[in-house]
Amino acid sequence: MLAEKYADRIEKIFSKYPDKRSAIMDLLYLAQEEYGWLSGDALEEVAALVDVDPTQAHSIAGFYTMYSEKPKGKYWFQVCTDLPCALRGADDFYQALCEYLGVEDGGTTEDGLFTVEQVMCLAACDRAPMMQCNFHYHENLDLDKVKALVEQLRQEAAAAQGE
Amino acid sequence: MTETVTFYIDGQAYQVAKGTNLVDAAKMHDIDIPVFCYHPKLKPVGMCRMCLVELGSLSVNRETGEVERDEHGEPVFRWFPRLQTACTQVVTDGLAVRTTTEAVVQGRNSILEFLLTSHPLDCPVCDKGGECPLQNLTMGYGPGESRFLIDDKIRLDKHVPLGELIYLDRERCIQCARCTRFCDEIVGDDVLAFHERGRRLQIVTISDPPFDTKFSGNTTDICPVGALTTADFRFGARPWELQEEATICPHCPVGCNLSAGTRLDRDAGGKKIIKRIMPRQNEWVNEIWICDKGRFGHHHTRAEGRLEQPMLKQNGAWVPIDWPAAYDLVAAKLRQYGDSLGVLAGPSLSNEDLWELRKLAGLVASEPKLGVWPAAMTGGDLVAQVGVGSGTMLRAVGPETAILVIASDFEEEAPIWWLQVKQAADRGAAVVVANARPTKLDRYARAVVRYRYGEAVSVLNGFAAQALKDKSLTGKLSESRVAGLSQLRAALKGVKPAFGDAGRMLLSAENLIIFAGGEGLSVAQHRELMQAAANLLILTGRAGRANSGLVAVWPGANMQGAYDLGYSAEATQALLDTPPRMWIIGAANPVAEDARAARAITGAEFVVATSLFMTPTSEAADLVLPRQSFAEREGTFTNGMRRVQRFYTVQGIIGDSLPDWKIFAAIGERLNGPKARISAGAVMKDITAHVPAYAQASYPRLAQVERQFPLVGGDDLYYGGTAYFNLSGLGLAIPPVAEDGSAQLEVRPVTVDAPASTDADLSLIPVRVLYDRDVLFEPSRLMHHRVPPPSVELNQADAERLGIADGDRVAVEGDGYQITATARVDGRAPAGYALLPVRLSSTPAPTTPAACTVRKIGE
């Protein structure tokens, strides 16, 4: 449960806002960070923390694209393919990435590690092709760089599993 | 007086109160600005863009400060370059609007064309067809044809249940957010919301139970399309087939005005039946809202099992007899047992019924004992003294008014009052909730006062003692006007002012309304509570003023009427203490609800009961007379705020049933009483002649109406929704005695009985829930999933001590009763108490606090 595991962080989040209800977005991020995605249970948990109906948490998670209400891979690649990025080859890069991972647009790899997705502007047009991996930026990408990243993440995941 | 401003619509000058919304201001002068998302009871959001108009302002010369005028002397306006939403505009001095220009016409036309791109145009099979704002506004302002490519149409789910009562058609939704805003702003149950965005925007609920609010039906009234429909009415009839009849809700003391949509129905053998219940506008009472119990709880009017003939018990078997034989029999028994007669009047008997019943009892007994049922609350006579003053309107109260709700689970007992008090709190009224346990209103209260069950009086005494310290409040009182003043002052001297903050809030506001329930109190204790409330109101000079006074949250629709006509719970108690040999029970079910009453009634020699169904009380009677439900007859109810309201004949009569007043009058005739009146109106005329408080309450007076705002229904469907325009009467508020400046008032010191300590484990506190198994509600099957199973709420500590967990089956036992129920350990019950929701099982339980033991039983 978030309330026990992250008591301090939640307390800190609440202290930023005039009332509990306002903290819902931060807490939804926390839940997504913890569970990988926002399941019905996670929404209920967050709603209970800020004392609103779960429907409101569901609504907010639905409105903002950076919340996911579907299960995601451990690593979530969001590639910007808006016009400026596409001019710098983001489209081709995205195609190549999908092919390399063997997934469709928006799909998740069979091992459940990687999800790829096209997103709108991430405000780094000058360093395209670029993507977010779990909200961290990776810029000036090409297929080799991303292959290296994927490899590194696979090892990290394997190591984490081995523990 | 409020400040007025002058504004201009299409060149014509109009005046309106400062701060009025532009759409409302135009409407007040009968000018339509079409809207979908805007609703006069909700805050504006400017989402649908239907209300686009040209806005401008008077052109003022900057040097002279004078309004510029053209060669004809007409004022010159400056116009904004683009269309703006009227609903987000507040009227200011010199504001100008153009609503008929080419640009505005095109704007509306385009918005409708956009809205219709995703709308299914299934009007011929849509329940809203015929009373649909989208349909009407399209006819009025929309394009005749669509340029949209049908292949690009979004197809979405239809028949999506948002809970069991309301269905959503996603294709029809035009995303106006009226339903979500109603739930959020007005009710405070944020159980509906939008999901996704843009063209994928959809209404969702994941609350548990789904669409978890007691007011869900109202969203279908204000939905401007057929997206939200009720499970009760969908596919039931077309709106234009319905004949609307005015009636009053028989379920609770609020007295919501209803409109019953009726038609001659094949499924009812061609009889005229109720197809749906809608709110009927009465801004003095329910505005344009009703709760789901009122909307869906009408099925008893035509349910299976309705009694159709008088039934006589002969050798243990029921034999139908005709009415004259029944009258003769009761008359004969009254002659025999007249000196030992008990009368019990149920909560949904009309004033006319109560009057004829009282007259009948008076024919055989010089001082008949007239009891009410349920006999859990009392003090209607005090409400007559210090009830709310003329001109009281809950929807209008704000910071100048304080509201105290004491000993009541308000939302469960009087949902629409709860809704209005919640909104008053939102507007700044100081709402104070006093109860022994948490209730939902606590959330909106400025202060919450907790006391121990049985000690509610001490809270009011504390406030009164605090008031006495403030000479500006109590200095002007004179002994000549208020009897018992010096005794009360003396008695309160020893009382320490408690709950200082709550008291200050209540006493510093100009007005004070006290809603007093009966939770956790015996009848005698409740008398003391009502007296303490009256003391407080009189002491502070709050009695007899508009938006000030005492209201009892009765367990029924017409209990205030019963008190006004001489009935009381004290009489019931006296009857139960020394049971009479004969009972007349009108429209009540005491045998199912109270163990002690069950014993007193089954032990009598002759019991006659009027009833809709064969209830446990009917079974215990010797003669059962079929009464008509509120839908088959005329009558009046007096609501908790003492507004006398008429209800009209709505549907065809079931069997040979008769209205109670006719039955009692016919029996009276056989006892040489006066000839029975021919109509309920004539009975009311007798009441007006004999009951001074009701002198003005003649049927024609009760049927008077006045122009109400916001406008609803008819041509204003798009504006106020499908609630019905009131053509049949707003009723008459009976002023309290205290309103007469020369009337003598009386105060009396009241003390707290220390709760009797018993050897029993726990004290049982009967509590009221909205959705119960009352005979008027049980037949509404679609509500059954909302009726909780018989349960008893325990405190965590008590539950642990007794080895009981949440969800366990338990037996609750005490003197003369035993109930099995599901244990609930949810933090609401104070330690030492077991809360028992009443009317959830047919096993009789106490209706007032009693000692009990609770133990776990096997599966």
XYZ file of C-alpha atoms in Angstrom, chain B residues 274-729:
456
model
C -48.424 6.235 -13.218
C -45.705 5.776 -15.833
C -43.208 8.059 -14.195
C -42.796 10.573 -11.394
C -41.156 13.908 -12.109
C -40.458 16.886 -9.888
C -43.016 19.680 -9.998
C -41.469 23.042 -9.371
C -42.045 24.627 -5.985
C -39.207 26.949 -5.101
C -40.570 27.134 -1.553
C -40.196 23.409 -1.054
C -38.205 21.184 -3.376
C -37.240 23.693 -6.106
C -36.951 21.422 -9.145
C -35.369 18.419 -7.435
C -36.621 15.197 -5.890
C -34.768 12.255 -4.398
C -34.708 8.804 -5.945
C -37.091 7.442 -3.311
C -39.750 9.927 -4.378
C -39.084 9.362 -8.067
C -39.028 5.590 -8.074
C -41.059 4.784 -4.955
C -44.508 4.986 -6.570
C -45.009 1.332 -7.430
C -47.095 0.612 -4.342
C -49.926 2.443 -6.063
C -50.534 -0.477 -8.382
C -48.502 -3.319 -6.939
C -49.748 -6.871 -6.778
C -51.417 -7.683 -3.524
C -53.252 -4.399 -3.167
C -56.365 -5.052 -1.085
C -59.520 -4.679 -3.142
C -62.292 -5.537 -0.699
C -62.969 -5.305 3.035
C -61.772 -8.546 4.629
C -63.129 -10.034 7.825
C -61.324 -12.652 9.847
C -63.685 -15.501 10.649
C -62.332 -18.507 12.504
C -58.844 -17.575 11.458
C -59.667 -17.293 7.758
C -60.165 -14.143 5.704
C -63.622 -13.637 4.218
C -64.431 -10.775 1.865
C -67.408 -8.684 2.921
C -69.066 -5.632 1.414
C -68.615 -2.101 2.638
C -72.028 -1.632 4.369
C -71.424 -4.801 6.382
C -67.964 -3.583 7.302
C -69.296 -0.193 8.397
C -72.040 -1.841 10.479
C -69.564 -4.128 12.144
C -67.149 -1.355 13.089
C -70.015 0.825 14.309
C -71.299 -2.019 16.481
C -67.841 -2.683 17.893
C -67.341 1.014 18.587
C -70.608 1.060 20.524
C -69.369 -1.920 22.490
C -65.777 -0.804 23.136
C -66.031 2.967 22.712
C -64.828 3.590 26.245
C -61.668 1.607 25.538
C -60.664 2.690 22.076
C -57.169 3.294 20.786
C -56.506 5.145 17.551
C -53.222 4.931 15.648
C -52.719 7.195 12.674
C -50.019 6.347 10.166
C -47.628 8.925 8.733
C -49.215 9.096 5.286
C -52.819 9.731 6.278
C -53.969 13.037 4.815
C -55.342 15.848 6.919
C -58.841 14.941 5.734
C -58.361 11.327 6.873
C -57.047 12.448 10.241
C -59.936 14.848 10.694
C -62.611 12.237 9.972
C -60.824 9.677 12.149
C -60.729 12.135 15.008
C -64.409 12.938 14.531
C -65.259 9.250 14.509
C -63.351 8.584 17.730
C -65.008 11.623 19.269
C -68.434 10.103 18.661
C -67.806 7.264 21.084
C -65.236 8.666 23.503
C -65.269 12.037 25.198
C -61.500 12.266 25.234
C -60.313 9.853 22.583
C -56.695 8.832 22.656
C -55.343 9.793 19.243
C -51.915 8.281 18.722
C -49.529 8.644 15.815
C -47.434 5.908 14.302
C -44.413 5.675 14.289
C -44.420 7.080 17.817
C -40.741 7.981 17.905
C -40.946 11.758 17.831
C -43.172 14.393 19.345
C -43.489 18.155 19.753
C -45.626 19.087 16.768
C -47.477 21.450 19.092
C -44.185 23.259 19.742
C -43.557 23.487 16.012
C -46.961 25.176 15.765
C -45.703 27.698 18.325
C -42.213 28.430 17.059
C -42.023 26.846 13.614
C -40.449 28.658 10.689
C -41.992 32.040 9.927
C -43.834 33.140 6.798
C -41.552 33.678 3.838
C -39.097 30.955 4.818
C -37.293 29.713 1.734
C -34.374 27.346 2.258
C -33.000 27.823 -1.227
C -32.457 31.521 -0.538
C -30.742 31.437 2.853
C -27.091 32.425 3.102
C -24.614 33.890 5.595
C -27.339 35.693 7.542
C -28.782 32.358 8.611
C -27.527 29.674 10.961
C -28.894 26.149 10.701
C -28.679 23.575 13.469
C -29.402 19.959 12.614
C -29.672 17.885 15.778
C -30.326 14.183 16.408
C -30.944 13.414 12.767
C -29.193 11.509 9.998
C -30.430 14.237 7.735
C -29.729 12.840 4.280
C -31.420 9.554 5.165
C -34.419 11.191 6.808
C -35.134 14.207 4.586
C -32.962 14.128 1.453
C -34.136 17.339 -0.200
C -33.775 19.356 3.001
C -30.295 17.881 3.274
C -29.599 19.032 -0.277
C -30.830 22.533 0.460
C -28.978 22.830 3.768
C -25.808 21.588 2.062
C -26.210 24.294 -0.555
C -26.981 26.889 2.105
C -23.667 25.907 3.687
C -21.988 26.411 0.299
C -23.522 29.897 0.171
C -22.121 30.711 3.591
C -24.864 29.760 6.035
C -23.443 28.609 9.371
C -24.479 24.971 9.506
C -23.932 23.174 12.799
C -24.544 19.449 13.099
C -25.118 17.891 16.504
C -25.418 14.137 16.758
C -24.025 11.270 18.767
C -22.380 9.788 15.680
C -20.966 11.009 12.379
C -23.420 11.663 9.552
C -22.883 12.813 5.997
C -23.856 16.421 6.732
C -20.801 16.722 9.005
C -18.764 17.234 5.840
C -20.495 20.552 5.151
C -20.910 21.738 8.717
C -19.064 24.755 10.074
C -19.033 23.017 13.435
C -19.861 19.502 14.587
C -21.025 18.815 18.121
C -20.884 15.305 19.562
C -22.883 14.288 22.573
C -23.804 10.986 24.163
C -27.120 9.480 23.085
C -29.851 10.755 25.368
C -28.010 13.969 26.172
C -28.995 15.987 23.106
C -30.885 18.402 25.345
C -27.686 19.453 27.085
C -26.353 20.797 23.783
C -29.349 23.084 23.375
C -29.266 24.086 27.029
C -25.605 24.985 26.583
C -26.470 27.247 23.648
C -29.316 28.806 25.630
C -27.024 29.492 28.583
C -24.592 31.108 26.177
C -27.397 33.236 24.717
C -28.390 34.427 28.189
C -24.929 35.908 28.646
C -25.545 38.163 25.651
C -27.891 40.954 26.661
C -28.279 42.130 23.060
C -29.920 38.806 22.292
C -32.064 38.258 25.322
C -32.317 41.635 27.027
C -35.568 42.681 25.397
C -37.601 39.658 26.459
C -40.431 40.370 28.813
C -42.107 38.098 31.304
C -45.487 39.317 30.085
C -44.900 37.915 26.599
C -42.969 34.815 27.597
C -44.373 32.734 30.407
C -41.854 30.846 32.510
C -38.992 33.146 31.557
C -37.678 33.708 35.083
C -37.773 29.983 35.877
C -35.858 29.258 32.692
C -33.294 31.961 33.452
C -32.859 30.537 36.929
C -32.500 26.987 35.656
C -29.975 27.974 33.006
C -27.858 29.887 35.546
C -26.344 26.624 36.640
C -25.682 25.437 33.103
C -22.198 25.956 31.795
C -22.150 27.287 28.243
C -20.605 24.524 26.214
C -19.583 24.098 22.604
C -18.573 27.758 22.473
C -17.659 27.968 18.783
C -20.782 26.257 17.559
C -22.868 28.400 19.890
C -21.270 31.612 18.705
C -21.933 30.689 15.087
C -25.549 29.878 15.776
C -26.188 32.948 17.884
C -24.323 35.514 15.818
C -26.363 34.938 12.663
C -29.540 36.921 12.212
C -31.727 33.841 11.742
C -31.717 30.389 13.273
C -33.410 27.323 11.874
C -33.355 24.185 14.027
C -34.028 20.828 12.389
C -34.679 18.372 15.199
C -34.725 14.640 14.581
C -35.440 11.922 17.086
C -32.398 9.673 16.917
C -31.481 8.086 20.210
C -34.336 9.654 22.142
C -37.361 8.243 23.872
C -40.621 10.091 23.293
C -40.292 11.809 26.676
C -36.711 12.800 25.921
C -37.747 14.051 22.516
C -40.401 16.263 24.107
C -37.592 17.765 26.190
C -35.420 18.249 23.124
C -38.177 20.047 21.250
C -38.873 22.193 24.301
C -35.185 23.049 24.634
C -35.148 24.053 20.957
C -38.240 26.206 21.474
C -36.607 27.765 24.559
C -33.532 28.671 22.555
C -35.549 30.217 19.728
C -37.755 32.227 22.078
C -34.860 33.351 24.270
C -32.936 34.656 21.286
C -35.942 36.321 19.665
C -35.562 34.008 16.664
C -39.073 32.579 16.908
C -41.716 33.775 14.475
C -39.412 35.147 11.782
C -38.789 34.255 8.185
C -35.953 31.733 7.789
C -36.024 31.121 11.523
C -37.758 28.531 13.633
C -38.149 24.900 14.599
C -38.687 22.055 12.149
C -39.233 18.449 13.194
C -37.707 15.836 10.908
C -40.707 13.523 11.184
C -40.619 9.875 10.152
C -43.376 10.390 7.584
C -45.151 12.761 5.220
C -47.943 14.169 7.326
C -47.015 13.859 10.984
C -47.025 17.614 11.437
C -50.598 17.556 10.126
C -51.417 14.864 12.682
C -50.133 17.062 15.506
C -51.998 20.072 14.167
C -55.174 17.986 14.287
C -54.709 16.732 17.825
C -52.740 13.499 17.498
C -49.558 12.818 19.442
C -46.901 10.248 20.240
C -47.656 10.706 23.931
C -51.145 9.375 23.258
C -49.570 6.371 21.563
C -47.356 5.778 24.591
C -50.360 5.979 26.913
C -52.189 3.486 24.722
C -49.263 1.083 24.760
C -48.946 1.438 28.550
C -52.597 0.507 29.072
C -53.708 -1.220 25.898
C -57.310 -0.568 24.906
C -59.769 -3.297 24.007
C -60.331 -1.988 20.510
C -57.945 -0.393 18.007
C -58.515 1.609 14.866
C -55.260 1.651 12.921
C -55.086 3.898 9.897
C -52.389 3.226 7.334
C -49.746 2.123 9.804
C -47.779 -1.048 10.357
C -46.902 -1.074 14.065
C -47.053 -4.859 14.402
C -44.113 -5.222 12.027
C -42.163 -2.324 13.444
C -42.379 -2.476 17.209
C -42.485 -5.467 19.510
C -44.333 -3.694 22.280
C -46.985 -2.347 19.934
C -47.332 -5.799 18.411
C -48.153 -7.242 21.842
C -50.611 -4.458 22.660
C -52.428 -4.866 19.359
C -52.585 -8.638 19.179
C -53.961 -8.699 22.722
C -56.966 -6.489 21.903
C -60.475 -7.761 21.406
C -61.202 -6.046 18.124
C -58.781 -4.452 15.701
C -59.775 -2.695 12.512
C -57.044 -1.542 10.157
C -57.090 0.392 6.917
C -54.299 -0.766 4.685
C -53.003 -1.017 1.132
C -51.661 -4.535 1.594
C -51.887 -7.548 3.874
C -49.173 -6.399 6.264
C -48.355 -8.035 9.596
C -50.637 -5.412 11.148
C -53.473 -6.342 8.800
C -52.879 -9.991 9.633
C -53.214 -9.177 13.309
C -56.484 -7.306 12.737
C -60.014 -8.658 12.774
C -61.206 -6.457 9.953
C -59.054 -4.978 7.199
C -60.398 -2.148 5.072
C -58.777 -1.419 1.695
C -57.623 2.169 1.565
C -56.608 4.115 -1.478
C -53.036 5.171 -2.009
C -52.187 8.842 -2.423
C -52.431 8.384 -6.176
C -56.105 7.424 -6.328
C -57.589 10.291 -4.377
C -57.411 13.903 -3.338
C -56.118 15.230 -0.069
C -53.617 17.452 1.682
C -50.369 16.850 3.554
C -48.780 19.339 5.920
C -45.045 19.193 5.466
C -42.442 19.561 8.193
C -42.279 23.304 7.617
C -46.067 23.450 8.051
C -46.865 24.080 4.432
C -50.251 22.559 3.636
C -50.155 21.148 0.112
C -52.786 19.536 -2.076
C -52.434 16.317 -3.965
C -54.828 15.360 -6.714
C -56.355 12.206 -8.119
C -53.728 10.710 -10.361
C -54.719 7.198 -11.340
C -57.640 4.772 -11.511
C -58.958 3.194 -8.333
C -57.807 -0.305 -7.360
C -60.734 -2.587 -6.563
C -63.315 -1.254 -4.115
C -60.775 0.696 -2.109
C -61.811 4.012 -0.581
C -60.000 6.997 0.851
C -59.639 6.737 4.631
C -61.713 9.836 5.313
C -64.675 8.341 3.491
C -64.402 5.117 5.429
C -64.295 6.861 8.804
C -67.089 9.265 7.875
C -69.332 6.413 6.725
C -68.817 4.576 10.012
C -69.578 7.832 11.813
C -72.890 8.114 9.995
C -73.882 4.792 11.497
C -73.142 6.149 14.947
C -75.479 9.086 14.390
C -72.590 11.299 13.391
C -72.933 14.019 10.765
C -73.573 13.041 7.183
C -70.388 12.196 5.312
C -69.006 14.957 3.116
C -68.994 14.386 -0.597
C -65.416 15.424 -1.296
C -62.053 15.867 0.338
C -62.399 19.586 -0.350
C -65.573 19.695 1.726
C -63.777 17.929 4.573
C -61.021 20.525 4.381
C -63.706 23.199 4.587
C -64.753 21.667 7.927
C -61.143 21.736 9.060
C -60.772 25.403 8.113
C -63.869 26.162 10.186
C -62.734 24.267 13.269
C -58.944 24.429 13.341
C -57.896 28.076 13.612
C -54.383 27.512 12.239
C -55.878 26.036 9.065
C -58.506 28.766 8.624
C -56.980 29.914 5.335
C -56.158 26.468 3.947
C -59.156 26.064 1.671
C -58.653 24.019 -1.487
C -58.858 27.056 -3.811
C -56.250 28.860 -1.715
C -53.936 25.837 -1.724
C -54.190 25.673 -5.521
C -52.868 29.189 -6.051
C -49.646 29.590 -8.007
C -47.248 32.405 -8.714
C -44.581 32.962 -11.348
C -41.468 31.084 -10.297
C -37.901 31.393 -11.465
C -36.142 29.590 -13.103
C -38.673 28.718 -15.767
C -38.951 25.007 -16.490
C -40.727 22.609 -18.832
C -42.673 23.467 -21.946
C -40.869 26.083 -24.029
C -38.216 26.325 -21.316
C -37.125 22.686 -21.394
C -33.750 23.757 -22.714
C -33.352 26.178 -19.823
C -34.616 24.681 -16.580
C -35.030 21.064 -17.676
C -38.029 18.759 -17.757
C -39.228 19.388 -14.205
C -42.860 20.374 -14.391
C -44.178 23.874 -14.265
C -46.452 24.241 -11.235
C -50.025 24.903 -12.308
C -51.747 23.214 -9.391
C -50.706 25.023 -6.277
